[in-house]
PDB file of C-alpha atoms and ligand atoms in Angstrom:
ATOM      1  CA  MET A  24    -173.272-124.496  81.791  1.00 78.00           C
ATOM      2  CA  SER A  25    -171.260-122.834  84.528  1.00 90.00           C
ATOM      3  CA  LYS A  26    -171.018-124.331  87.965  1.00 96.00           C
ATOM      4  CA  ILE A  27    -172.029-121.434  90.207  1.00 98.00           C
ATOM      5  CA  LEU A  28    -170.836-121.635  93.816  1.00 98.00           C
ATOM      6  CA  ALA A  29    -171.544-119.222  96.667  1.00 98.00           C
ATOM      7  CA  ILE A  30    -168.734-119.243  99.216  1.00 98.00           C
ATOM      8  CA  THR A  31    -170.529-118.252 102.354  1.00 97.00           C
ATOM      9  CA  ASN A  32    -170.615-118.252 106.144  1.00 95.00           C
ATOM     10  CA  GLN A  33    -172.184-115.421 108.130  1.00 93.00           C
ATOM     11  CA  LYS A  34    -169.358-115.744 110.628  1.00 93.00           C
ATOM     12  CA  GLY A  35    -166.530-113.297 109.923  1.00 94.00           C
ATOM     13  CA  GLY A  36    -162.916-114.181 109.276  1.00 96.00           C
ATOM     14  CA  VAL A  37    -163.344-117.899 108.570  1.00 96.00           C
ATOM     15  CA  GLY A  38    -161.490-117.890 105.242  1.00 98.00           C
ATOM     16  CA  LYS A  39    -164.239-117.169 102.688  1.00 98.00           C
ATOM     17  CA  THR A  40    -162.233-114.638 100.705  1.00 98.00           C
ATOM     18  CA  THR A  41    -158.972-116.565 100.957  1.00 98.00           C
ATOM     19  CA  THR A  42    -160.819-119.608  99.634  1.00 98.00           C
ATOM     20  CA  THR A  43    -162.531-117.729  96.801  1.00 98.00           C
ATOM     21  CA  ILE A  44    -159.303-116.152  95.518  1.00 98.00           C
ATOM     22  CA  ASN A  45    -157.147-119.249  95.797  1.00 98.00           C
ATOM     23  CA  LEU A  46    -159.736-121.656  94.474  1.00 98.00           C
ATOM     24  CA  ALA A  47    -160.308-119.320  91.503  1.00 98.00           C
ATOM     25  CA  ALA A  48    -156.563-119.239  90.755  1.00 98.00           C
ATOM     26  CA  SER A  49    -156.190-123.003  91.247  1.00 98.00           C
ATOM     27  CA  LEU A  50    -159.133-123.806  88.951  1.00 98.00           C
ATOM     28  CA  ALA A  51    -157.750-121.367  86.379  1.00 98.00           C
ATOM     29  CA  ALA A  52    -154.372-123.112  86.610  1.00 98.00           C
ATOM     30  CA  ALA A  53    -156.259-126.327  85.782  1.00 97.00           C
ATOM     31  CA  LYS A  54    -157.447-124.651  82.542  1.00 97.00           C
ATOM     32  CA  GLN A  55    -160.907-123.801  83.838  1.00 98.00           C
ATOM     33  CA  ARG A  56    -162.561-120.548  82.803  1.00 98.00           C
ATOM     34  CA  VAL A  57    -163.401-118.777  86.053  1.00 98.00           C
ATOM     35  CA  LEU A  58    -165.351-115.682  87.090  1.00 98.00           C
ATOM     36  CA  LEU A  59    -164.929-114.458  90.673  1.00 98.00           C
ATOM     37  CA  VAL A  60    -167.817-112.310  91.941  1.00 98.00           C
ATOM     38  CA  ASP A  61    -166.950-110.060  94.884  1.00 98.00           C
ATOM     39  CA  LEU A  62    -170.182-109.469  96.825  1.00 98.00           C
ATOM     40  CA  ASP A  63    -168.507-107.912  99.851  1.00 98.00           C
ATOM     41  CA  PRO A  64    -168.190-104.105 100.258  1.00 97.00           C
ATOM     42  CA  GLN A  65    -164.811-104.771 101.940  1.00 97.00           C
ATOM     43  CA  GLY A  66    -163.529-105.562  98.410  1.00 98.00           C
ATOM     44  CA  ASN A  67    -160.924-107.983  99.762  1.00 98.00           C
ATOM     45  CA  ALA A  68    -161.360-110.508  96.955  1.00 98.00           C
ATOM     46  CA  THR A  69    -160.936-107.674  94.431  1.00 98.00           C
ATOM     47  CA  MET A  70    -157.696-106.443  96.039  1.00 98.00           C
ATOM     48  CA  GLY A  71    -156.409-109.981  96.572  1.00 98.00           C
ATOM     49  CA  SER A  72    -156.855-110.575  92.842  1.00 98.00           C
ATOM     50  CA  GLY A  73    -154.523-107.660  92.112  1.00 98.00           C
ATOM     51  CA  ILE A  74    -157.253-105.132  91.213  1.00 98.00           C
ATOM     52  CA  GLU A  75    -157.178-101.744  92.950  1.00 97.00           C
ATOM     53  CA  LYS A  76    -160.683-101.270  94.358  1.00 97.00           C
ATOM     54  CA  ARG A  77    -160.403 -97.483  94.686  1.00 96.00           C
ATOM     55  CA  ASP A  78    -159.804 -96.898  90.955  1.00 89.00           C
ATOM     56  CA  LEU A  79    -162.911 -98.623  89.648  1.00 96.00           C
ATOM     57  CA  PRO A  80    -165.424 -96.570  87.628  1.00 96.00           C
ATOM     58  CA  THR A  81    -168.025 -99.317  87.948  1.00 98.00           C
ATOM     59  CA  THR A  82    -168.439-102.365  90.195  1.00 98.00           C
ATOM     60  CA  VAL A  83    -170.883-105.153  91.007  1.00 98.00           C
ATOM     61  CA  TYR A  84    -172.950-102.408  92.660  1.00 97.00           C
ATOM     62  CA  HIS A  85    -173.811-100.975  89.235  1.00 97.00           C
ATOM     63  CA  VAL A  86    -174.688-104.429  87.940  1.00 98.00           C
ATOM     64  CA  LEU A  87    -177.037-105.079  90.873  1.00 97.00           C
ATOM     65  CA  LEU A  88    -178.735-101.715  90.438  1.00 96.00           C
ATOM     66  CA  GLY A  89    -179.030-102.270  86.704  1.00 95.00           C
ATOM     67  CA  SER A  90    -177.083 -99.247  85.444  1.00 96.00           C
ATOM     68  CA  ASN A  91    -174.340-101.357  83.785  1.00 97.00           C
ATOM     69  CA  THR A  92    -174.109-104.850  82.371  1.00 97.00           C
ATOM     70  CA  LEU A  93    -171.828-107.486  83.842  1.00 98.00           C
ATOM     71  CA  GLN A  94    -169.857-107.485  80.588  1.00 98.00           C
ATOM     72  CA  GLU A  95    -169.126-103.772  80.985  1.00 98.00           C
ATOM     73  CA  VAL A  96    -167.972-104.087  84.574  1.00 98.00           C
ATOM     74  CA  ARG A  97    -165.911-107.283  84.750  1.00 98.00           C
ATOM     75  CA  ARG A  98    -162.112-107.050  84.838  1.00 98.00           C
ATOM     76  CA  ARG A  99    -159.328-109.500  84.179  1.00 98.00           C
ATOM     77  CA  SER A 100    -157.148-110.550  87.090  1.00 98.00           C
ATOM     78  CA  GLN A 101    -153.903-110.748  85.129  1.00 97.00           C
ATOM     79  CA  VAL A 102    -152.138-112.290  88.110  1.00 96.00           C
ATOM     80  CA  GLY A 103    -154.816-114.892  88.797  1.00 97.00           C
ATOM     81  CA  LYS A 104    -155.792-115.647  85.178  1.00 98.00           C
ATOM     82  CA  TYR A 105    -159.496-115.333  85.910  1.00 98.00           C
ATOM     83  CA  ASP A 106    -162.161-112.648  85.515  1.00 98.00           C
ATOM     84  CA  VAL A 107    -163.450-110.573  88.417  1.00 98.00           C
ATOM     85  CA  LEU A 108    -166.698-108.738  88.992  1.00 98.00           C
ATOM     86  CA  PRO A 109    -165.158-106.310  91.483  1.00 98.00           C
ATOM     87  CA  ALA A 110    -166.549-104.555  94.556  1.00 98.00           C
ATOM     88  CA  ASN A 111    -165.718-101.655  96.818  1.00 97.00           C
ATOM     89  CA  ARG A 112    -167.330 -99.639  99.598  1.00 96.00           C
ATOM     90  CA  GLU A 113    -170.019 -98.317  97.291  1.00 95.00           C
ATOM     91  CA  LEU A 114    -171.657-101.747  97.482  1.00 96.00           C
ATOM     92  CA  ALA A 115    -172.640-101.098 101.104  1.00 94.00           C
ATOM     93  CA  GLY A 116    -175.331 -98.730  99.793  1.00 93.00           C
ATOM     94  CA  ALA A 117    -176.872-101.417  97.585  1.00 92.00           C
ATOM     95  CA  GLU A 118    -178.347-103.123 100.612  1.00 87.00           C
ATOM     96  CA  ILE A 119    -180.750-100.174 101.119  1.00 90.00           C
ATOM     97  CA  GLU A 120    -181.207 -99.202  97.474  1.00 93.00           C
ATOM     98  CA  LEU A 121    -182.157-102.726  96.430  1.00 93.00           C
ATOM     99  CA  VAL A 122    -185.024-102.983  98.893  1.00 90.00           C
ATOM    100  CA  ASP A 123    -187.469-101.035  96.705  1.00 90.00           C
ATOM    101  CA  LEU A 124    -186.435-102.613  93.410  1.00 91.00           C
ATOM    102  CA  PRO A 125    -188.265-105.492  91.749  1.00 91.00           C
ATOM    103  CA  GLN A 126    -186.666-108.957  91.954  1.00 93.00           C
ATOM    104  CA  ARG A 127    -184.275-107.648  94.566  1.00 95.00           C
ATOM    105  CA  GLU A 128    -183.002-111.137  95.494  1.00 95.00           C
ATOM    106  CA  THR A 129    -182.340-112.356  91.943  1.00 97.00           C
ATOM    107  CA  ARG A 130    -180.510-109.416  90.413  1.00 97.00           C
ATOM    108  CA  LEU A 131    -177.128-111.154  90.379  1.00 98.00           C
ATOM    109  CA  LYS A 132    -178.699-114.327  89.025  1.00 98.00           C
ATOM    110  CA  ASP A 133    -180.313-112.387  86.174  1.00 97.00           C
ATOM    111  CA  ALA A 134    -177.045-110.592  85.372  1.00 97.00           C
ATOM    112  CA  LEU A 135    -175.063-113.850  85.319  1.00 98.00           C
ATOM    113  CA  GLN A 136    -177.388-115.398  82.770  1.00 96.00           C
ATOM    114  CA  ALA A 137    -175.784-113.326  80.007  1.00 95.00           C
ATOM    115  CA  VAL A 138    -172.320-114.869  80.552  1.00 96.00           C
ATOM    116  CA  THR A 139    -173.046-118.354  81.820  1.00 88.00           C
ATOM    117  CA  GLY A 140    -171.672-120.054  78.686  1.00 93.00           C
ATOM    118  CA  GLU A 141    -168.352-118.215  79.037  1.00 97.00           C
ATOM    119  CA  TYR A 142    -167.247-119.793  82.310  1.00 98.00           C
ATOM    120  CA  ASP A 143    -166.780-123.255  83.765  1.00 98.00           C
ATOM    121  CA  TYR A 144    -166.920-121.907  87.326  1.00 98.00           C
ATOM    122  CA  VAL A 145    -168.418-118.806  88.904  1.00 98.00           C
ATOM    123  CA  LEU A 146    -167.271-118.306  92.518  1.00 98.00           C
ATOM    124  CA  ILE A 147    -169.179-115.788  94.625  1.00 98.00           C
ATOM    125  CA  ASP A 148    -167.456-114.363  97.710  1.00 98.00           C
ATOM    126  CA  CYS A 149    -170.248-113.431 100.156  1.00 98.00           C
ATOM    127  CA  PRO A 150    -170.028-110.885 102.994  1.00 97.00           C
ATOM    128  CA  PRO A 151    -170.106-112.064 106.643  1.00 95.00           C
ATOM    129  CA  ALA A 152    -173.852-111.541 107.065  1.00 92.00           C
ATOM    130  CA  LEU A 153    -177.130-113.102 106.053  1.00 90.00           C
ATOM    131  CA  ASN A 154    -178.224-109.939 104.226  1.00 92.00           C
ATOM    132  CA  LEU A 155    -179.660-109.045 100.833  1.00 94.00           C
ATOM    133  CA  LEU A 156    -176.223-109.260  99.197  1.00 96.00           C
ATOM    134  CA  THR A 157    -175.718-112.794 100.507  1.00 96.00           C
ATOM    135  CA  LEU A 158    -179.271-113.634  99.412  1.00 96.00           C
ATOM    136  CA  ASN A 159    -178.344-112.517  95.892  1.00 97.00           C
ATOM    137  CA  GLY A 160    -175.377-114.870  96.078  1.00 98.00           C
ATOM    138  CA  LEU A 161    -177.542-117.757  97.296  1.00 97.00           C
ATOM    139  CA  CYS A 162    -180.181-117.166  94.595  1.00 97.00           C
ATOM    140  CA  ALA A 163    -177.585-117.022  91.815  1.00 98.00           C
ATOM    141  CA  ALA A 164    -175.742-120.147  92.971  1.00 98.00           C
ATOM    142  CA  ARG A 165    -176.506-123.795  92.399  1.00 97.00           C
ATOM    143  CA  SER A 166    -174.497-124.806  95.436  1.00 97.00           C
ATOM    144  CA  VAL A 167    -172.857-123.465  98.552  1.00 97.00           C
ATOM    145  CA  MET A 168    -169.350-123.958  99.824  1.00 98.00           C
ATOM    146  CA  ILE A 169    -169.026-123.287 103.553  1.00 97.00           C
ATOM    147  CA  PRO A 170    -165.534-122.523 104.853  1.00 98.00           C
ATOM    148  CA  MET A 171    -165.275-122.924 108.600  1.00 96.00           C
ATOM    149  CA  GLN A 172    -162.778-122.974 111.404  1.00 95.00           C
ATOM    150  CA  CYS A 173    -162.974-126.017 113.638  1.00 94.00           C
ATOM    151  CA  GLU A 174    -163.667-124.231 116.909  1.00 91.00           C
ATOM    152  CA  TYR A 175    -166.228-124.470 119.681  1.00 83.00           C
ATOM    153  CA  TYR A 176    -168.962-122.187 118.309  1.00 83.00           C
ATOM    154  CA  ALA A 177    -168.559-123.255 114.692  1.00 83.00           C
ATOM    155  CA  LEU A 178    -171.282-125.902 114.791  1.00 84.00           C
ATOM    156  CA  GLU A 179    -173.792-123.526 116.356  1.00 84.00           C
ATOM    157  CA  GLY A 180    -173.343-120.966 113.575  1.00 84.00           C
ATOM    158  CA  LEU A 181    -173.586-123.729 111.051  1.00 90.00           C
ATOM    159  CA  SER A 182    -177.145-124.637 112.010  1.00 88.00           C
ATOM    160  CA  ASP A 183    -178.263-121.012 111.382  1.00 88.00           C
ATOM    161  CA  LEU A 184    -176.658-121.146 107.973  1.00 91.00           C
ATOM    162  CA  VAL A 185    -178.197-124.508 107.105  1.00 92.00           C
ATOM    163  CA  ASN A 186    -181.628-123.118 108.132  1.00 93.00           C
ATOM    164  CA  THR A 187    -181.139-120.123 105.881  1.00 92.00           C
ATOM    165  CA  ILE A 188    -180.149-122.342 102.972  1.00 95.00           C
ATOM    166  CA  GLN A 189    -183.283-124.411 103.519  1.00 95.00           C
ATOM    167  CA  LYS A 190    -185.448-121.287 103.541  1.00 95.00           C
ATOM    168  CA  VAL A 191    -183.845-120.016 100.339  1.00 95.00           C
ATOM    169  CA  ARG A 192    -184.425-123.397  98.754  1.00 96.00           C
ATOM    170  CA  ALA A 193    -188.100-123.395  99.791  1.00 96.00           C
ATOM    171  CA  ASN A 194    -188.843-119.838  98.678  1.00 95.00           C
ATOM    172  CA  LEU A 195    -186.384-118.570  96.121  1.00 95.00           C
ATOM    173  CA  ASN A 196    -183.994-121.135  94.653  1.00 97.00           C
ATOM    174  CA  PRO A 197    -185.199-124.764  94.662  1.00 97.00           C
ATOM    175  CA  VAL A 198    -181.997-126.180  93.125  1.00 96.00           C
ATOM    176  CA  LEU A 199    -179.666-124.828  95.827  1.00 97.00           C
ATOM    177  CA  GLU A 200    -177.646-127.485  97.614  1.00 95.00           C
ATOM    178  CA  ILE A 201    -174.681-127.684  99.957  1.00 95.00           C
ATOM    179  CA  GLU A 202    -171.657-128.497  97.829  1.00 94.00           C
ATOM    180  CA  GLY A 203    -169.407-128.986 100.808  1.00 96.00           C
ATOM    181  CA  LEU A 204    -167.919-127.875 104.103  1.00 97.00           C
ATOM    182  CA  LEU A 205    -164.322-126.798 104.053  1.00 98.00           C
ATOM    183  CA  ARG A 206    -162.130-126.953 107.136  1.00 98.00           C
ATOM    184  CA  THR A 207    -159.887-123.862 107.096  1.00 98.00           C
ATOM    185  CA  MET A 208    -156.930-122.608 109.162  1.00 97.00           C
ATOM    186  CA  PHE A 209    -156.653-126.116 110.504  1.00 97.00           C
ATOM    187  CA  ASP A 210    -154.056-126.990 113.104  1.00 95.00           C
ATOM    188  CA  PRO A 211    -153.916-130.774 113.630  1.00 89.00           C
ATOM    189  CA  ARG A 212    -152.041-130.347 116.930  1.00 93.00           C
ATOM    190  CA  ASN A 213    -155.058-128.609 118.419  1.00 94.00           C
ATOM    191  CA  THR A 214    -157.191-131.261 120.163  1.00 94.00           C
ATOM    192  CA  LEU A 215    -160.378-129.203 120.083  1.00 93.00           C
ATOM    193  CA  ALA A 216    -159.990-128.616 116.341  1.00 95.00           C
ATOM    194  CA  GLN A 217    -159.613-132.346 115.883  1.00 95.00           C
ATOM    195  CA  GLN A 218    -162.754-133.036 117.945  1.00 94.00           C
ATOM    196  CA  VAL A 219    -164.862-130.473 116.067  1.00 94.00           C
ATOM    197  CA  SER A 220    -163.567-131.879 112.801  1.00 95.00           C
ATOM    198  CA  ASP A 221    -164.664-135.386 113.867  1.00 94.00           C
ATOM    199  CA  GLN A 222    -168.114-134.088 114.827  1.00 92.00           C
ATOM    200  CA  LEU A 223    -168.438-132.370 111.467  1.00 93.00           C
ATOM    201  CA  GLN A 224    -167.711-135.605 109.673  1.00 93.00           C
ATOM    202  CA  GLN A 225    -170.244-137.462 111.824  1.00 93.00           C
ATOM    203  CA  HIS A 226    -172.984-134.928 111.058  1.00 90.00           C
ATOM    204  CA  PHE A 227    -172.237-134.138 107.442  1.00 93.00           C
ATOM    205  CA  GLY A 228    -170.436-137.252 106.190  1.00 94.00           C
ATOM    206  CA  ASP A 229    -169.087-136.904 102.674  1.00 93.00           C
ATOM    207  CA  LYS A 230    -170.292-133.288 102.486  1.00 95.00           C
ATOM    208  CA  VAL A 231    -167.043-132.472 104.305  1.00 97.00           C
ATOM    209  CA  TYR A 232    -164.256-132.021 101.751  1.00 98.00           C
ATOM    210  CA  ARG A 233    -161.394-134.420 102.159  1.00 97.00           C
ATOM    211  CA  THR A 234    -159.017-131.532 101.526  1.00 98.00           C
ATOM    212  CA  VAL A 235    -158.170-129.595 104.680  1.00 98.00           C
ATOM    213  CA  ILE A 236    -156.716-126.077 104.481  1.00 98.00           C
ATOM    214  CA  PRO A 237    -153.919-125.718 107.039  1.00 98.00           C
ATOM    215  CA  ARG A 238    -153.032-122.546 108.874  1.00 97.00           C
ATOM    216  CA  ASN A 239    -150.265-121.181 106.686  1.00 98.00           C
ATOM    217  CA  VAL A 240    -148.602-117.777 106.846  1.00 98.00           C
ATOM    218  CA  ARG A 241    -148.114-117.634 103.059  1.00 98.00           C
ATOM    219  CA  LEU A 242    -151.899-117.616 102.636  1.00 98.00           C
ATOM    220  CA  ALA A 243    -152.167-114.661 104.984  1.00 98.00           C
ATOM    221  CA  GLU A 244    -149.405-112.604 103.345  1.00 97.00           C
ATOM    222  CA  ALA A 245    -150.294-113.214  99.666  1.00 98.00           C
ATOM    223  CA  PRO A 246    -153.145-110.613  99.566  1.00 97.00           C
ATOM    224  CA  SER A 247    -150.754-107.837 100.613  1.00 97.00           C
ATOM    225  CA  TYR A 248    -148.933-108.467  97.322  1.00 97.00           C
ATOM    226  CA  GLY A 249    -152.263-108.649  95.431  1.00 97.00           C
ATOM    227  CA  LEU A 250    -151.479-112.244  94.521  1.00 98.00           C
ATOM    228  CA  PRO A 251    -153.138-115.637  94.871  1.00 98.00           C
ATOM    229  CA  VAL A 252    -150.823-117.825  96.952  1.00 98.00           C
ATOM    230  CA  LEU A 253    -150.025-119.966  93.906  1.00 97.00           C
ATOM    231  CA  TYR A 254    -148.087-117.024  92.432  1.00 97.00           C
ATOM    232  CA  HIS A 255    -146.648-115.910  95.766  1.00 97.00           C
ATOM    233  CA  ASP A 256    -145.181-119.225  96.922  1.00 97.00           C
ATOM    234  CA  LYS A 257    -146.308-122.145  94.846  1.00 96.00           C
ATOM    235  CA  VAL A 258    -144.627-124.789  97.024  1.00 97.00           C
ATOM    236  CA  SER A 259    -146.217-123.547 100.254  1.00 98.00           C
ATOM    237  CA  LYS A 260    -148.633-125.805 102.127  1.00 98.00           C
ATOM    238  CA  GLY A 261    -151.412-123.289 101.467  1.00 98.00           C
ATOM    239  CA  ALA A 262    -150.881-123.313  97.699  1.00 98.00           C
ATOM    240  CA  LYS A 263    -150.819-127.100  97.625  1.00 98.00           C
ATOM    241  CA  ALA A 264    -153.989-127.330  99.714  1.00 98.00           C
ATOM    242  CA  TYR A 265    -155.975-125.061  97.390  1.00 98.00           C
ATOM    243  CA  LEU A 266    -154.691-126.933  94.323  1.00 98.00           C
ATOM    244  CA  ALA A 267    -155.881-130.134  96.003  1.00 98.00           C
ATOM    245  CA  LEU A 268    -159.284-128.564  96.699  1.00 98.00           C
ATOM    246  CA  ALA A 269    -159.618-127.591  93.027  1.00 98.00           C
ATOM    247  CA  GLY A 270    -158.705-131.174  92.112  1.00 98.00           C
ATOM    248  CA  GLU A 271    -161.343-132.526  94.507  1.00 97.00           C
ATOM    249  CA  LEU A 272    -164.017-130.264  92.973  1.00 97.00           C
ATOM    250  CA  LEU A 273    -163.102-131.257  89.432  1.00 97.00           C
ATOM    251  CA  ASN A 274    -163.101-134.922  90.439  1.00 94.00           C
ATOM    252  CA  ASN A 275    -166.529-134.651  92.068  1.00 90.00           C
ATOM    253  CA  ALA A 276    -167.898-132.888  88.982  1.00 88.00           C
ATOM    254  CA  ALA A 277    -166.495-135.610  86.716  1.00 86.00           C
ATOM    255  CA  LYS A 278    -167.982-138.317  88.957  1.00 82.00           C
ATOM    256  CA  SER A 279    -171.446-136.747  88.950  1.00 76.00           C
ATOM    257  CA  VAL A 280    -171.353-136.605  85.126  1.00 71.00           C
ATOM    258  CA  THR A 281    -170.455-140.320  84.955  1.00 67.00           C
ATOM    259  CA  VAL A 282    -173.242-141.249  87.396  1.00 59.00           C
ATOM    260  CA  LYS A 283    -175.830-139.354  85.305  1.00 51.00           C
TER     261      LYS A 283
HETATM  262  P1  ATP B  10    -164.765-111.748 106.292  1.00 88.19           P
HETATM  263  O1  ATP B  10    -165.863-112.440 107.022  1.00 88.19           O
HETATM  264  O2  ATP B  10    -164.273-110.507 106.954  1.00 88.19           O
HETATM  265  O3  ATP B  10    -165.094-111.536 104.846  1.00 88.19           O
HETATM  266  P2  ATP B  10    -163.351-114.105 105.484  1.00 88.19           P
HETATM  267  O4  ATP B  10    -164.252-115.171 105.975  1.00 88.19           O
HETATM  268  O5  ATP B  10    -163.437-113.749 104.055  1.00 88.19           O
HETATM  269  O6  ATP B  10    -163.529-112.778 106.347  1.00 88.19           O
HETATM  270  P3  ATP B  10    -160.522-114.195 105.147  1.00 88.19           P
HETATM  271  O7  ATP B  10    -160.471-112.734 104.875  1.00 88.19           O
HETATM  272  O8  ATP B  10    -160.309-115.113 104.013  1.00 88.19           O
HETATM  273  O9  ATP B  10    -161.897-114.559 105.872  1.00 88.19           O
HETATM  274  O10 ATP B  10    -159.507-114.614 106.289  1.00 88.19           O
HETATM  275  C1  ATP B  10    -159.455-113.903 107.526  1.00 88.19           C
HETATM  276  C2  ATP B  10    -157.993-113.678 107.900  1.00 88.19           C
HETATM  277  O11 ATP B  10    -157.335-114.930 108.102  1.00 88.19           O
HETATM  278  C3  ATP B  10    -157.210-112.979 106.804  1.00 88.19           C
HETATM  279  O12 ATP B  10    -156.265-112.130 107.398  1.00 88.19           O
HETATM  280  C4  ATP B  10    -156.524-114.117 106.065  1.00 88.19           C
HETATM  281  O13 ATP B  10    -155.327-113.706 105.443  1.00 88.19           O
HETATM  282  C5  ATP B  10    -156.272-115.107 107.192  1.00 88.19           C
HETATM  283  N1  ATP B  10    -156.319-116.496 106.719  1.00 88.19           N
HETATM  284  C6  ATP B  10    -157.302-117.097 106.005  1.00 88.19           C
HETATM  285  N2  ATP B  10    -157.045-118.407 105.792  1.00 88.19           N
HETATM  286  C7  ATP B  10    -155.839-118.638 106.386  1.00 88.19           C
HETATM  287  C8  ATP B  10    -155.010-119.804 106.540  1.00 88.19           C
HETATM  288  N3  ATP B  10    -155.375-120.991 106.040  1.00 88.19           N
HETATM  289  N4  ATP B  10    -153.850-119.681 107.213  1.00 88.19           N
HETATM  290  C9  ATP B  10    -153.480-118.491 107.744  1.00 88.19           C
HETATM  291  N5  ATP B  10    -154.199-117.369 107.645  1.00 88.19           N
HETATM  292  C10 ATP B  10    -155.376-117.425 106.986  1.00 88.19           C
HETATM  293 MG1   MG B  11    -164.185-111.993 103.132  1.00 88.19          MG
END
C-alpha cells in the first residue's frame, strides 16, 4: 500500500513545494515509485517538476470534479523520475465548485484509491491555506509532514495546524497522524532559529526530523530550470539534505515494519 503524505502548513513560503519536489526526486532516486500531487493553483510543484502548467489539457481540477480519472490526467516528470498529478490556475475555481458536490472533502482520496498499488509514496503539495483543497489533501493522507521555518511566529501557527489536524481526525479521517516536522531554510548562525528549533524539539520530541534543510541558493534556483535540485547540483547542501530526509523516511518506515 502507498504511504500517502500531505505536505502542509497554512503559512506561505515555508518550503512546502520545495520539499515536495525534492523529496519526490530523492525517493525516486532511491528506487521508490512516487506520485506527486499538486493541490495548489499556483502550480509551482508542477513547474518545478519540469511540466509546463499552461499547456495542460487536464489537471487535478478535472479529477476533483470527476470529469477525468487520475490515470488520464497524470504525467511523467522525466527530469524527476516520478509521476505528477499537475495543477494550474484552473484549480482555484474548484474551491467554489466543490462546495455543492457530494463527498467534497474525500474526492482526492477516492481518486487515489484506483492507483494506490502503483506507488510506494504519494506526496501531496498543499496550498498555503486551510481550505477545501487542503482538506482533500488531509483526508487522502495517512500522515502529515509540516515544513516550517524556525522563526518567532512559527510555533503560534503550528498550534492552529495541529488543531485542524485533530478536527480532521475526529470528523473525517481517523487514521491521520503527524509524520513529522521539518525545519527548513535553517541558518545555524541565527540564534533565534536555534532557540525556536530547541523549543520545537522540547514540544514535539522525536516528531521533529533529525534532518535539517539548510538555506541553500541551489534549492531556490533549481525550479527556474524546471529541475529538482538533485539534477541541478547534486553535490549542493540542499541536494544532500533532501537525500538525507528521504533516507530518514525510508528508515522510519523500515523500523515501523520491524516493530509490527
Ligand atoms: P507557498 O505557501 O506559496 O506554496 P511554499 O511553502 O510552498 O510556498 P516554497 O515555494 O517551497 O514554499 O519556498 C518559498 C521560497 O523559498 C521559494 O522561492 C523557494 O525557492 C525558496 N526556498 C525554499 N526552501 C529553501 C531553502 N532551503 N533555501 C533557500 N531557499 C529556499
Ligand atoms: Mg507551495
